[in-house]
Amino acid sequence: QNEFVVQLAIEKDVNKFTFILNNSYSELNHQKQIQNGLSFIYFPLGNLNLYFLTNFILHSKKSRNGNYVSNFILEPKLGLKVTNFLWLEGFYTLGEIENYSELNSFVVFNTNNTIKNRIGINLISPLILNKLEISFRYQYYIQNNYRYNYTNINTYTTNILEQKNHKIIGGIKWT
């Protein structure tokens, strides 16, 4: 099976607000998913010196019996210009992430393990006439992993292992 994500987003700026509607369809890990999202970005100073973003996502996946099971995900984010060359962002994800995509599907969580209650901090620094961006990102999240213990070919038990994870991501981007 080929795994894929397709996304469509519409964005509208109105004064100090940006409104975004998005929808994605994916087939990951032999399951079908539909994501509907609504995002609001508020720029109280009218620029990127201070901004508030809130994502509301309804994530639905097709279960084995053919019905869709839905999960609501909320992600608020605060961004702040700390210096002329450094931005700081803090965010929190409330909800369960499994076979999920974010950031216009640039990031895809194609795992059957469930991520719960993620918190993170991003440091972003544009350099060289804003053409080069260097970033440092930290995330902490709780993830449920599933272990299957087979007693024979048709019989098994499932154990859920809860793991606490720390993720550090560094990036260099040329635009």
C-alpha positions as CSV (number, residue, x, y, z in Angstrom):
1,Q,0.0,0.0,0.0
2,N,1.2,3.5,-0.8
3,E,1.0,5.9,2.1
4,F,0.2,9.6,1.4
5,V,-1.2,12.9,2.7
6,V,-3.0,15.4,0.6
7,Q,-3.9,18.8,2.1
8,L,-5.8,21.9,1.0
9,A,-5.7,25.2,2.9
10,I,-7.3,28.6,2.5
11,E,-5.9,31.6,4.3
12,K,-7.4,35.1,4.7
13,D,-5.8,38.2,6.4
14,V,-8.1,40.7,8.0
15,N,-6.5,43.6,9.9
16,K,-4.4,42.0,12.7
17,F,-5.9,38.5,12.2
18,T,-5.1,35.6,9.9
19,F,-7.8,32.9,9.5
20,I,-6.9,29.5,8.0
21,L,-9.2,26.7,7.0
22,N,-7.6,23.4,6.1
23,N,-8.5,19.9,5.2
24,S,-6.4,16.8,4.7
25,Y,-6.9,13.3,3.6
26,S,-4.4,10.6,4.3
27,E,-3.8,6.9,4.2
28,L,-1.2,5.9,6.8
29,N,-0.6,2.5,8.4
30,H,-3.4,0.9,6.5
31,Q,-5.9,3.4,7.8
32,K,-7.7,6.3,6.3
33,Q,-7.7,9.7,8.1
34,I,-9.5,13.0,7.6
35,Q,-8.4,16.2,9.3
36,N,-10.4,19.4,9.4
37,G,-8.7,22.4,10.9
38,L,-9.4,26.0,11.8
39,S,-6.6,28.3,12.8
40,F,-6.5,31.9,14.1
41,I,-3.4,34.0,14.3
42,Y,-3.6,37.4,16.1
43,F,-0.8,40.0,15.7
44,P,-1.6,42.5,18.5
45,L,1.3,44.8,17.4
46,G,0.5,44.3,13.7
47,N,3.8,42.4,13.0
48,L,5.8,39.3,14.1
49,N,7.1,41.0,17.3
50,L,4.2,39.3,19.2
51,Y,1.7,36.8,17.9
52,F,-0.9,34.3,19.2
53,L,-1.9,31.2,17.2
54,T,-4.6,28.7,18.0
55,N,-5.2,25.5,16.0
56,F,-8.5,23.6,16.3
57,I,-8.3,20.3,14.6
58,L,-10.9,17.5,14.3
59,H,-8.9,14.3,13.4
60,S,-11.0,11.3,12.2
61,K,-9.7,7.9,11.4
62,K,-11.6,5.0,9.9
63,S,-11.7,2.0,12.3
64,R,-11.6,-1.6,11.4
65,N,-15.5,-1.8,11.5
66,G,-15.8,1.0,8.9
67,N,-16.9,3.7,11.3
68,Y,-14.9,6.9,11.8
69,V,-13.5,7.6,15.2
70,S,-12.9,11.3,15.9
71,N,-10.5,13.1,18.2
72,F,-10.3,16.8,18.9
73,I,-6.9,18.5,19.1
74,L,-6.2,22.0,20.4
75,E,-2.9,23.7,20.0
76,P,-2.3,27.2,21.3
77,K,1.1,28.9,20.5
78,L,2.7,32.2,21.6
79,G,5.5,33.8,19.5
80,L,7.6,36.7,20.7
81,K,10.5,38.6,19.1
82,V,13.2,38.5,21.8
83,T,16.0,40.4,19.8
84,N,16.5,41.6,16.3
85,F,17.7,38.2,15.3
86,L,15.8,35.8,17.6
87,W,12.2,34.7,18.0
88,L,10.9,32.5,20.8
89,E,7.7,30.3,20.5
90,G,6.0,28.2,23.1
91,F,3.2,25.8,22.4
92,Y,1.1,23.1,24.0
93,T,-0.8,20.3,22.1
94,L,-3.9,19.0,23.9
95,G,-5.3,15.8,22.4
96,E,-4.0,12.5,21.0
97,I,-1.8,12.5,17.9
98,E,-1.8,9.3,15.9
99,N,-1.4,9.2,12.1
100,Y,-1.6,12.9,12.1
101,S,-0.1,15.8,10.0
102,E,0.7,19.4,10.9
103,L,2.3,22.5,9.5
104,N,0.6,22.1,6.1
105,S,1.6,18.4,6.1
106,F,5.3,19.2,6.2
107,V,5.4,17.1,9.4
108,V,3.6,13.7,9.4
109,F,3.2,11.5,12.5
110,N,2.7,8.1,10.7
111,T,2.9,5.9,13.7
112,N,0.3,3.8,15.5
113,N,1.8,4.9,18.8
114,T,-0.3,7.7,20.4
115,I,1.3,11.0,21.4
116,K,-0.5,12.8,24.3
117,N,-0.2,16.3,25.7
118,R,2.9,17.7,23.9
119,I,4.6,20.9,25.1
120,G,7.5,22.6,23.2
121,I,9.7,25.7,22.8
122,N,11.1,26.9,19.5
123,L,14.1,29.3,19.0
124,I,14.2,30.7,15.5
125,S,16.9,33.0,14.1
126,P,16.9,34.4,10.6
127,L,20.3,35.3,9.2
128,I,22.0,36.6,6.0
129,L,19.3,39.1,4.8
130,N,16.5,36.8,6.1
131,K,17.5,34.1,3.5
132,L,18.9,31.6,6.0
133,E,17.0,30.4,9.1
134,I,18.5,28.5,12.0
135,S,16.2,26.9,14.5
136,F,16.4,24.9,17.7
137,R,13.3,23.1,18.8
138,Y,12.5,21.2,22.1
139,Q,9.5,19.0,22.7
140,Y,8.3,17.0,25.7
141,Y,5.5,14.5,25.2
142,I,4.0,11.3,26.6
143,Q,3.7,8.5,24.1
144,N,1.8,5.2,24.4
145,N,3.5,2.3,22.7
146,Y,1.8,-1.0,22.1
147,R,3.4,-4.3,22.6
148,Y,1.7,-7.5,21.4
149,N,2.5,-10.8,23.2
150,Y,1.4,-13.8,21.1
151,T,0.7,-17.1,22.8
152,N,0.0,-18.6,19.4
153,I,-0.6,-17.4,15.8
154,N,-4.2,-16.2,16.5
155,T,-4.1,-15.3,20.2
156,Y,-2.3,-12.3,21.7
157,T,-2.5,-9.8,24.5
158,T,-1.8,-6.1,24.2
159,N,0.3,-4.2,26.7
160,I,0.4,-0.4,26.7
161,L,3.8,1.1,27.6
162,E,3.8,4.8,28.5
163,Q,7.0,6.6,27.6
164,K,8.0,10.1,28.5
165,N,10.0,11.6,25.6
166,H,12.3,14.6,25.1
167,K,12.9,15.6,21.5
168,I,15.6,18.1,20.3
169,I,15.5,19.2,16.7
170,G,17.9,21.5,15.0
171,G,17.3,23.0,11.5
172,I,18.9,25.1,8.8
173,K,16.5,26.5,6.1
174,W,17.4,28.5,3.0
175,T,14.5,30.6,1.6
